[in-house]
Coordinates of C-alpha atoms in Angstrom, one line a residue:
Chain A
M1 CA 18.0 73.8 203.1
E2 CA 16.2 70.7 205.1
T3 CA 13.8 70.5 201.8
E4 CA 16.8 68.7 199.6
N5 CA 17.7 66.6 202.6
R6 CA 15.0 63.8 201.9
P7 CA 14.6 62.0 198.5
L8 CA 10.6 62.3 197.6
D9 CA 11.3 66.3 198.3
A10 CA 13.6 66.3 195.8
L11 CA 11.3 63.9 193.3
N12 CA 7.5 66.6 194.5
Q13 CA 10.4 69.1 192.3
S14 CA 10.5 67.9 189.3
R15 CA 6.3 67.2 189.7
G16 CA 4.7 69.1 187.1
K17 CA 7.8 69.0 184.5
R18 CA 8.8 66.1 182.5
V19 CA 10.7 63.2 183.7
M20 CA 11.7 60.1 182.5
V21 CA 11.0 56.0 184.5
E22 CA 13.2 53.5 184.1
L23 CA 11.6 50.5 185.1
K24 CA 13.1 46.4 186.5
N25 CA 11.4 45.6 183.0
Q26 CA 14.2 47.6 181.1
K27 CA 11.8 50.0 179.4
Q28 CA 11.7 53.3 180.6
L29 CA 8.2 55.3 180.1
I30 CA 8.5 60.0 179.2
G31 CA 5.6 61.6 180.6
K32 CA 5.1 65.2 183.0
L33 CA 4.7 63.6 186.5
R34 CA 1.2 64.4 187.6
A35 CA 1.6 62.2 191.3
F36 CA 3.8 60.3 193.5
D37 CA 3.8 58.5 196.7
I38 CA 5.5 56.5 199.7
H39 CA 5.7 53.6 197.2
I40 CA 6.3 55.6 194.4
N41 CA 3.2 54.9 192.9
T42 CA 3.9 57.7 189.4
V43 CA 1.2 59.3 186.8
L44 CA 2.5 60.3 184.9
E45 CA 0.5 62.4 181.9
D46 CA 1.1 62.5 178.3
T47 CA 3.5 59.4 178.7
E48 CA 5.3 57.5 175.8
E49 CA 6.8 54.2 176.6
L50 CA 10.5 53.3 174.7
E51 CA 12.2 50.2 174.1
N52 CA 16.1 51.2 172.9
G53 CA 15.9 55.0 173.1
L54 CA 13.0 54.3 170.8
T55 CA 9.5 55.1 171.4
K56 CA 7.4 52.2 170.8
R57 CA 4.0 53.1 172.8
K58 CA 1.6 57.1 173.2
L59 CA 0.2 55.8 176.3
G60 CA -1.6 58.8 177.4
L61 CA -2.4 59.6 181.6
V62 CA -0.3 56.2 182.5
F63 CA -0.7 54.4 186.9
V64 CA 3.5 53.2 187.7
R65 CA 3.0 50.7 190.6
G66 CA 5.9 52.3 192.4
D67 CA 7.9 48.3 192.8
T68 CA 8.2 48.7 189.7
I69 CA 10.3 51.4 189.1
V70 CA 14.2 51.3 189.0
L71 CA 14.6 55.3 188.6
I72 CA 13.2 58.9 187.7
S73 CA 14.8 61.5 186.0
P74 CA 14.4 64.6 184.3
A75 CA 13.4 63.8 181.6
H76 CA 16.3 65.5 178.2
Chain B
M1 CA -6.5 70.5 192.6
E2 CA -5.5 68.3 195.9
T3 CA -7.0 65.4 194.3
E4 CA -4.6 65.3 191.0
N5 CA -1.2 64.9 194.0
R6 CA -2.7 61.5 194.4
P7 CA -1.0 58.5 192.1
L8 CA -4.8 56.5 193.6
D9 CA -7.3 59.6 193.0
A10 CA -5.5 59.7 189.5
L11 CA -6.5 55.9 189.2
N12 CA -10.2 56.4 190.3
Q13 CA -10.6 58.9 187.3
S14 CA -10.3 55.5 185.1
R15 CA -13.0 54.0 187.5
G16 CA -16.0 53.0 185.4
K17 CA -13.4 53.1 182.2
R18 CA -12.1 50.9 179.6
V19 CA -7.9 50.9 180.7
M20 CA -5.5 48.3 180.2
V21 CA -3.1 46.4 183.0
E22 CA 0.4 44.5 181.9
L23 CA 1.4 42.6 184.3
K24 CA 5.0 41.8 184.9
N25 CA 4.4 38.0 183.0
Q26 CA 3.9 40.8 179.7
K27 CA 0.7 40.0 179.1
Q28 CA -2.0 42.4 179.2
L29 CA -5.1 43.5 180.1
I30 CA -7.8 45.0 178.7
G31 CA -11.1 45.7 180.7
K32 CA -13.4 48.0 182.5
L33 CA -12.3 49.5 185.8
R34 CA -14.3 48.3 188.7
A35 CA -12.3 48.1 192.3
F36 CA -8.9 48.5 193.4
D37 CA -7.2 49.4 196.5
I38 CA -4.6 50.4 198.0
H39 CA -2.4 47.1 196.7
I40 CA -3.4 47.5 193.8
N41 CA -5.7 44.4 193.8
T42 CA -7.3 45.4 190.9
V43 CA -11.0 43.9 189.1
L44 CA -12.3 44.0 185.7
E45 CA -14.6 43.4 183.2
D46 CA -15.4 41.9 180.2
T47 CA -11.4 41.4 180.3
E48 CA -9.7 40.0 177.6
E49 CA -5.5 38.8 178.0
L50 CA -3.2 40.5 174.7
E51 CA 0.5 38.3 174.2
N52 CA 2.0 40.6 171.7
G53 CA -0.9 42.4 170.8
L54 CA -3.6 39.6 170.3
T55 CA -6.0 39.1 172.5
K56 CA -5.2 35.1 174.4
R57 CA -8.2 35.1 175.8
K58 CA -11.4 36.3 177.1
L59 CA -11.2 36.6 181.0
G60 CA -14.7 38.0 181.6
L61 CA -14.7 39.4 185.0
V62 CA -10.6 39.6 186.3
F63 CA -9.4 39.9 190.4
V64 CA -5.7 40.7 189.9
R65 CA -3.1 40.4 192.7
G66 CA -1.9 43.6 192.6
D67 CA 2.4 43.1 193.1
T68 CA 1.3 41.8 189.7
I69 CA 0.6 44.6 188.1
V70 CA 3.2 47.1 186.5
L71 CA 1.1 49.8 184.8
I72 CA -2.6 50.4 184.3
S73 CA -3.4 52.9 181.5
P74 CA -7.2 54.5 179.5
A75 CA -7.2 51.3 177.0
H76 CA -7.4 53.4 173.3
Chain C
M1 CA 32.1 56.6 218.2
E2 CA 27.9 55.8 218.9
T3 CA 27.8 57.5 215.3
E4 CA 30.3 54.6 214.6
N5 CA 26.9 52.0 214.7
R6 CA 24.5 52.3 212.7
P7 CA 25.2 51.7 208.8
L8 CA 23.0 55.8 207.9
D9 CA 25.3 57.6 210.0
A10 CA 28.2 56.2 207.6
L11 CA 26.3 56.6 204.7
N12 CA 25.4 59.7 205.8
Q13 CA 28.8 61.2 206.0
S14 CA 28.7 60.8 202.2
R15 CA 26.7 63.0 201.7
G16 CA 27.5 66.1 199.4
K17 CA 30.5 64.2 197.9
R18 CA 30.6 61.6 195.2
V19 CA 29.3 58.2 195.6
M20 CA 28.9 54.6 193.0
V21 CA 25.9 53.1 193.8
E22 CA 25.5 49.6 191.5
L23 CA 22.0 48.7 190.8
K24 CA 20.4 45.1 191.0
N25 CA 20.3 45.0 187.5
Q26 CA 23.7 44.8 186.8
K27 CA 24.5 49.0 186.4
Q28 CA 26.7 51.9 187.4
L29 CA 25.3 55.0 188.7
I30 CA 28.1 57.7 189.9
G31 CA 26.5 60.9 191.4
K32 CA 26.7 63.3 194.6
L33 CA 25.2 62.2 197.3
R34 CA 22.4 64.8 197.4
A35 CA 19.6 62.5 200.0
F36 CA 18.5 59.4 201.3
D37 CA 16.1 57.6 204.0
I38 CA 15.3 54.7 205.7
H39 CA 14.4 53.0 202.7
I40 CA 17.3 53.7 201.2
N41 CA 15.4 55.4 198.7
T42 CA 18.7 57.9 197.4
V43 CA 19.4 60.4 194.8
L44 CA 22.1 61.7 193.4
E45 CA 23.5 64.8 191.4
D46 CA 25.2 65.0 188.0
T47 CA 24.9 62.0 187.5
E48 CA 26.7 59.6 185.3
E49 CA 25.5 55.6 184.3
L50 CA 27.8 53.4 183.9
E51 CA 27.7 49.4 181.8
N52 CA 30.7 47.5 181.9
G53 CA 32.7 50.2 183.3
L54 CA 31.8 53.2 180.6
T55 CA 30.1 55.8 180.4
K56 CA 26.1 54.2 179.3
R57 CA 24.2 58.0 179.9
K58 CA 24.0 61.5 182.0
L59 CA 21.6 62.2 183.6
G60 CA 22.2 64.3 186.3
L61 CA 19.7 64.6 188.9
V62 CA 18.0 61.3 189.3
F63 CA 15.9 59.4 192.0
V64 CA 16.7 56.3 192.4
R65 CA 14.0 54.3 194.2
G66 CA 15.9 52.2 197.5
D67 CA 14.8 48.8 196.3
T68 CA 16.8 48.7 192.6
I69 CA 20.2 49.3 195.2
V70 CA 23.3 47.3 195.8
L71 CA 26.1 49.2 197.2
I72 CA 26.4 53.0 197.9
S73 CA 30.6 53.3 198.3
P74 CA 32.8 56.6 198.0
A75 CA 34.0 58.1 194.4
H76 CA 36.7 56.9 193.2
Chain D
M1 CA -23.3 49.5 195.1
E2 CA -20.5 50.2 197.7
T3 CA -19.4 46.1 198.3
E4 CA -18.5 46.3 194.5
N5 CA -16.1 49.4 195.3
R6 CA -13.9 47.1 197.2
P7 CA -11.5 43.9 195.2
L8 CA -12.4 41.7 197.8
D9 CA -16.3 41.9 198.0
A10 CA -15.5 41.1 193.5
L11 CA -13.5 38.2 195.3
N12 CA -16.1 37.1 197.7
Q13 CA -18.9 36.7 194.5
S14 CA -16.9 33.0 193.5
R15 CA -16.6 32.5 196.4
G16 CA -18.6 28.9 195.5
K17 CA -18.0 28.8 192.9
R18 CA -15.3 27.2 189.8
V19 CA -12.0 29.5 189.6
M20 CA -9.1 29.3 187.0
V21 CA -6.6 30.9 189.7
E22 CA -3.7 32.0 187.3
L23 CA 0.0 31.0 189.4
K24 CA 3.2 33.3 189.0
N25 CA 4.4 29.7 187.5
Q26 CA 2.6 29.7 184.9
K27 CA 0.6 26.7 186.1
Q28 CA -3.1 27.7 186.1
L29 CA -5.8 26.0 189.3
I30 CA -9.5 25.4 188.6
G31 CA -11.4 24.6 191.6
K32 CA -14.3 25.7 193.5
L33 CA -13.7 28.8 195.6
R34 CA -14.1 28.1 198.9
A35 CA -12.0 30.5 200.9
F36 CA -9.7 33.4 200.6
D37 CA -8.0 36.5 202.7
I38 CA -6.1 39.6 202.8
H39 CA -3.7 37.9 201.5
I40 CA -4.8 35.9 198.7
N41 CA -4.1 33.1 200.3
T42 CA -7.1 30.7 199.1
V43 CA -8.1 27.8 199.0
L44 CA -10.2 25.5 196.3
E45 CA -11.6 22.1 196.7
D46 CA -11.6 19.8 193.3
T47 CA -8.3 21.3 191.7
E48 CA -7.0 20.4 188.5
E49 CA -3.5 21.1 187.7
L50 CA -3.2 22.6 184.4
E51 CA -0.8 23.6 181.8
N52 CA -0.2 24.4 178.3
G53 CA -4.4 24.1 178.4
L54 CA -4.5 20.6 180.1
T55 CA -5.3 18.6 182.4
K56 CA -1.7 17.7 184.5
R57 CA -3.0 16.6 188.2
K58 CA -5.8 16.9 190.1
L59 CA -5.4 18.1 193.4
G60 CA -8.4 18.3 195.5
L61 CA -9.1 21.1 197.8
V62 CA -5.7 23.2 197.9
F63 CA -4.2 25.7 199.7
V64 CA -2.5 28.3 197.6
R65 CA 0.0 31.1 198.9
G66 CA -1.2 34.6 197.9
D67 CA 1.5 35.8 196.1
T68 CA 1.8 33.0 194.1
I69 CA -0.8 34.4 192.3
V70 CA -1.3 36.8 189.2
L71 CA -5.3 36.7 188.7
I72 CA -8.6 35.3 189.6
S73 CA -11.5 34.6 186.9
P74 CA -14.4 32.8 186.8
A75 CA -14.1 29.5 185.4
H76 CA -15.7 29.0 181.7
Chain E
M1 CA 25.0 32.0 227.0
E2 CA 21.7 34.8 225.9
T3 CA 23.6 36.7 224.1
E4 CA 25.0 33.8 221.9
N5 CA 20.7 32.9 221.7
R6 CA 19.9 35.7 219.1
P7 CA 21.1 35.9 215.4
L8 CA 22.3 40.0 215.5
D9 CA 24.2 39.4 219.1
A10 CA 25.8 36.4 216.9
L11 CA 27.4 39.3 214.1
N12 CA 27.6 41.5 216.7
Q13 CA 30.7 39.2 218.3
S14 CA 32.3 40.2 214.0
R15 CA 32.2 43.8 214.7
G16 CA 35.7 46.0 213.9
K17 CA 37.2 41.8 212.5
R18 CA 37.0 41.3 209.1
V19 CA 34.3 39.4 206.9
M20 CA 33.5 37.8 204.0
V21 CA 29.6 38.8 202.8
E22 CA 28.5 37.1 200.5
L23 CA 25.6 38.5 197.7
K24 CA 22.5 37.7 195.6
N25 CA 24.5 38.1 193.1
Q26 CA 26.9 36.4 193.7
K27 CA 29.5 38.6 194.3
Q28 CA 31.6 38.1 197.5
L29 CA 32.7 41.5 199.4
I30 CA 35.7 41.2 202.2
G31 CA 36.0 44.4 204.7
K32 CA 36.0 45.1 207.8
L33 CA 32.5 44.8 209.5
R34 CA 31.9 48.2 211.4
A35 CA 28.7 48.6 211.4
F36 CA 24.8 46.9 210.6
D37 CA 21.3 47.1 212.0
I38 CA 18.5 44.7 212.1
H39 CA 17.5 44.7 208.2
I40 CA 20.7 43.6 207.8
N41 CA 22.0 46.8 206.2
T42 CA 25.8 46.7 206.6
V43 CA 28.9 48.7 206.8
L44 CA 32.2 47.1 205.9
E45 CA 36.2 49.1 205.1
D46 CA 39.2 48.7 203.2
T47 CA 36.3 45.9 201.7
E48 CA 37.6 44.3 198.4
E49 CA 34.6 42.7 195.7
L50 CA 35.5 38.7 194.7
E51 CA 34.7 37.1 192.2
N52 CA 35.0 33.6 191.6
G53 CA 37.5 33.9 194.4
L54 CA 39.2 36.6 193.0
T55 CA 39.9 40.0 193.2
K56 CA 38.1 42.2 191.4
R57 CA 38.1 46.1 192.9
K58 CA 38.9 47.6 196.0
L59 CA 35.7 49.3 197.5
G60 CA 37.0 50.8 200.8
L61 CA 34.0 52.2 202.4
V62 CA 31.0 50.3 201.6
F63 CA 27.0 50.6 202.6
V64 CA 25.5 47.1 201.4
R65 CA 21.7 47.2 201.2
G66 CA 20.6 43.5 203.5
D67 CA 18.6 42.6 201.1
T68 CA 21.0 41.4 198.9
I69 CA 23.1 39.4 201.6
V70 CA 22.8 35.7 201.5
L71 CA 25.5 34.6 204.0
I72 CA 27.8 36.8 206.3
S73 CA 31.5 35.3 208.0
P74 CA 34.4 35.3 209.3
A75 CA 36.7 36.7 206.7
H76 CA 39.6 33.3 206.1
Chain F
M1 CA -20.2 27.2 208.5
E2 CA -17.7 29.6 209.4
T3 CA -14.2 27.7 210.5
E4 CA -14.4 27.1 206.5
N5 CA -14.5 30.7 205.5
R6 CA -10.0 31.3 206.2
P7 CA -7.8 30.0 204.2
L8 CA -5.7 28.6 207.9
D9 CA -8.8 27.0 208.7
A10 CA -9.5 24.9 206.0
L11 CA -5.2 23.8 206.1
N12 CA -5.8 23.4 209.9
Q13 CA -8.0 20.1 208.6
S14 CA -4.5 18.3 207.3
R15 CA -2.9 18.6 210.5
G16 CA -1.1 15.4 211.2
K17 CA -1.6 13.9 207.5
R18 CA 0.0 13.7 204.5
V19 CA 0.7 16.2 203.0
M20 CA 2.1 17.7 198.9
V21 CA 4.1 20.8 199.8
E22 CA 5.3 22.3 195.9
L23 CA 8.2 25.0 196.3
K24 CA 8.4 27.5 194.3
N25 CA 12.5 26.3 192.8
Q26 CA 9.7 23.5 191.3
K27 CA 10.7 20.3 194.4
Q28 CA 7.5 19.4 195.8
L29 CA 7.0 17.8 199.4
I30 CA 5.9 14.9 200.6
G31 CA 5.4 14.8 204.6
K32 CA 2.8 14.4 208.2
L33 CA 1.9 18.2 208.6
R34 CA 3.2 19.0 211.8
A35 CA 2.9 22.8 212.9
F36 CA 2.4 26.0 209.9
D37 CA 2.1 29.8 211.0
I38 CA 0.0 32.5 209.9
H39 CA 3.6 33.4 207.3
I40 CA 2.6 30.1 205.7
N41 CA 6.2 29.0 207.7
T42 CA 5.3 24.9 207.9
V43 CA 7.3 21.5 210.0
L44 CA 6.8 18.6 208.7
E45 CA 7.2 15.4 209.9
D46 CA 8.6 11.7 207.8
T47 CA 9.4 14.0 204.9
E48 CA 10.1 12.9 201.1
E49 CA 11.8 15.4 198.8
L50 CA 10.0 14.9 195.2
E51 CA 11.3 16.2 191.3
N52 CA 10.0 15.6 188.2
G53 CA 7.7 13.0 190.6
L54 CA 10.6 10.4 192.1
T55 CA 11.7 10.7 195.6
K56 CA 15.1 12.6 195.9
R57 CA 15.7 12.3 199.4
K58 CA 14.6 11.4 202.6
L59 CA 14.5 14.7 204.6
G60 CA 12.6 13.5 207.5
L61 CA 11.5 16.5 209.5
V62 CA 11.8 19.6 207.9
F63 CA 10.6 23.3 208.8
V64 CA 10.2 25.0 205.4
R65 CA 10.0 29.0 205.2
G66 CA 6.7 29.9 204.2
D67 CA 7.7 32.2 201.9
T68 CA 9.3 29.7 199.4
I69 CA 5.9 27.2 198.7
V70 CA 3.6 27.7 196.1
L71 CA 0.2 25.6 197.3
I72 CA 0.0 22.7 199.5
S73 CA -2.9 19.4 199.4
P74 CA -3.6 16.6 201.1
A75 CA -0.7 13.5 199.7
H76 CA -2.6 10.5 197.9
Chain G
M1 CA 1.5 19.3 222.7
E2 CA 1.3 23.0 222.5
T3 CA 5.0 23.2 221.3
E4 CA 4.8 21.2 218.5
N5 CA 2.1 23.3 216.9
R6 CA 4.3 26.0 216.6
P7 CA 6.9 26.0 213.5
L8 CA 9.2 28.4 215.4
D9 CA 8.8 25.5 218.4
A10 CA 9.4 22.8 216.1
L11 CA 13.3 24.7 214.5
N12 CA 14.1 24.8 218.9
Q13 CA 14.4 21.2 218.8
S14 CA 17.2 21.3 217.1
R15 CA 19.5 24.6 218.1
G16 CA 22.5 22.8 219.0
K17 CA 22.4 20.4 216.9
R18 CA 23.3 19.4 213.0
V19 CA 21.1 21.3 210.6
M20 CA 21.7 21.0 206.7
V21 CA 20.2 25.2 205.3
E22 CA 19.2 24.3 202.3
L23 CA 19.1 27.6 200.3
K24 CA 17.3 29.6 197.7
N25 CA 20.5 29.2 195.3
Q26 CA 20.8 26.1 195.3
K27 CA 23.5 25.7 197.8
Q28 CA 23.5 23.7 200.5
L29 CA 24.8 24.5 204.3
I30 CA 25.6 22.5 207.2
G31 CA 26.4 23.2 210.8
K32 CA 25.1 23.2 213.7
L33 CA 22.1 25.8 214.6
R34 CA 23.2 28.1 217.3
A35 CA 20.6 31.4 217.0
F36 CA 18.0 32.4 214.8
D37 CA 15.0 34.4 215.1
I38 CA 11.3 35.1 213.5
H39 CA 12.4 36.7 209.9
I40 CA 14.9 32.8 209.9
N41 CA 17.8 35.0 210.1
T42 CA 19.6 32.2 211.6
V43 CA 24.1 31.1 212.7
L44 CA 25.5 28.1 212.5
E45 CA 28.7 27.0 213.9
D46 CA 31.3 24.7 212.2
T47 CA 30.0 25.6 208.5
E48 CA 30.0 23.5 205.8
E49 CA 28.4 24.7 202.3
L50 CA 27.8 22.0 200.2
E51 CA 27.3 21.8 196.3
N52 CA 25.5 19.1 193.5
G53 CA 26.3 17.5 198.0
L54 CA 30.2 18.1 197.6
T55 CA 32.0 20.5 200.3
K56 CA 32.9 23.3 198.9
R57 CA 33.8 25.7 201.1
K58 CA 34.5 25.5 205.4
L59 CA 32.8 28.7 206.6
G60 CA 33.0 28.3 210.4
L61 CA 30.3 30.6 211.3
V62 CA 27.7 32.3 209.4
F63 CA 24.9 33.7 209.8
V64 CA 22.6 33.6 206.9
R65 CA 19.7 36.1 205.8
G66 CA 16.5 33.7 206.6
D67 CA 14.6 35.1 203.5
T68 CA 17.9 33.0 201.5
I69 CA 16.4 30.5 203.1
V70 CA 14.3 27.8 201.9
L71 CA 14.3 24.9 204.2
I72 CA 16.4 23.6 207.6
S73 CA 16.2 19.9 208.7
P74 CA 18.3 18.4 211.0
A75 CA 21.2 16.3 209.0
H76 CA 22.1 12.9 208.1

């Protein structure tokens, strides 16, 4: 399928679902993927910040600057 | 809604409200979001700088260069 | 052959096959290469994250931001 | 007001006034904001360099490369 | 000669020959230079990874993201 | 004055005069400013390299890549 | 002279002569400057790598990615 050939299309399949976003500063955010753009600037809803696997903060709505992101994966 | 599909639109919904801006140097700024641009260069008013959760400085008006920002979230 | 002269063409030969992706944060991802773009933003399926050669996490589908990637190589 | 909606317009309101410029190398510069451009390359006059809140050097006129700047705020 | 005046032309003279690629993470790759582009994204064949001068891994075909490369030199 | 409103114009006023260039690697160069461009790539003549305020090396003519520069200031 | 006003023109005067190239990873390369481009990607011939002032390796022909370069100066 054509849409599977582009990384942003694959990311789009996670829109509206909970994802884990790993940041360059070692932290992880888990929240519902609401929006992203070509820079991978990303907006999450109902977000929790984890450090070493433990919830550290509840952040609610979060805008993440794309260049701080390592990877995005569906949350288990 | 269309406007919810773009990260900067979501950020725009926080304009005029207090937000927490986390920086790559580990510090946090809390202030009223007055302006931002596509580079995420951001202007805050009535800003406090926090380190380890404690207010370190009152900065008033602050221009933050976008590339130093990790995330922006509504302030609790 | 012409297609061998461009790096992204060589990368394209690994599409649909298992690859090892080494990240700047020292971690490795092993998964099936589903998609990539000119920024080397990459999507892997059935992904495992390794640290020091040991499986650390199973991540399933993963979107990796290109600028965090050091190298990509067919998985042994 | 329209001009309040763009970060560089807010910065422009500090032109000719004393500002504190915080750098990525942890140092601070305090001087009169004479000029800046879209990269946030900035020129200060009558500049003092501070480290840990103490004046370390008097630098007079200073050209600061924009990508080394974290934030700019009116000097107290 | 004209072709000697551009760095990528010099690099092109090593195509099909064994080269040493030094990375920003201190590691070295030695392999046959198959392809590169203007970002210095590079593809090597029959690649060995060295650390402190010792072979650490055999990687075979490797795609290296250009921005992780310090230098490329014919392998001795 | 118009020419005072752009950072590169201010820098241009130091052309032919001795300046101190502070680098991201903590070193300082003092030399006569011969040339610069919009990337702040800079050429100095009769350059001395200082570390911790002491002359470490005499370098003569030096081309400095702009992205390594923190600030440029007239030399005292 | 016009050609003295642009940094790359000054660099061009060193073409064919021995130069010292200082890298962001603290190492130095000394070799004959054969080619460079606007990114300061640089090709040296008969290159020696120095660390702490001592010859560490003879590298012969070397392609150096521009963004790893701090400065270039005629070799003494």
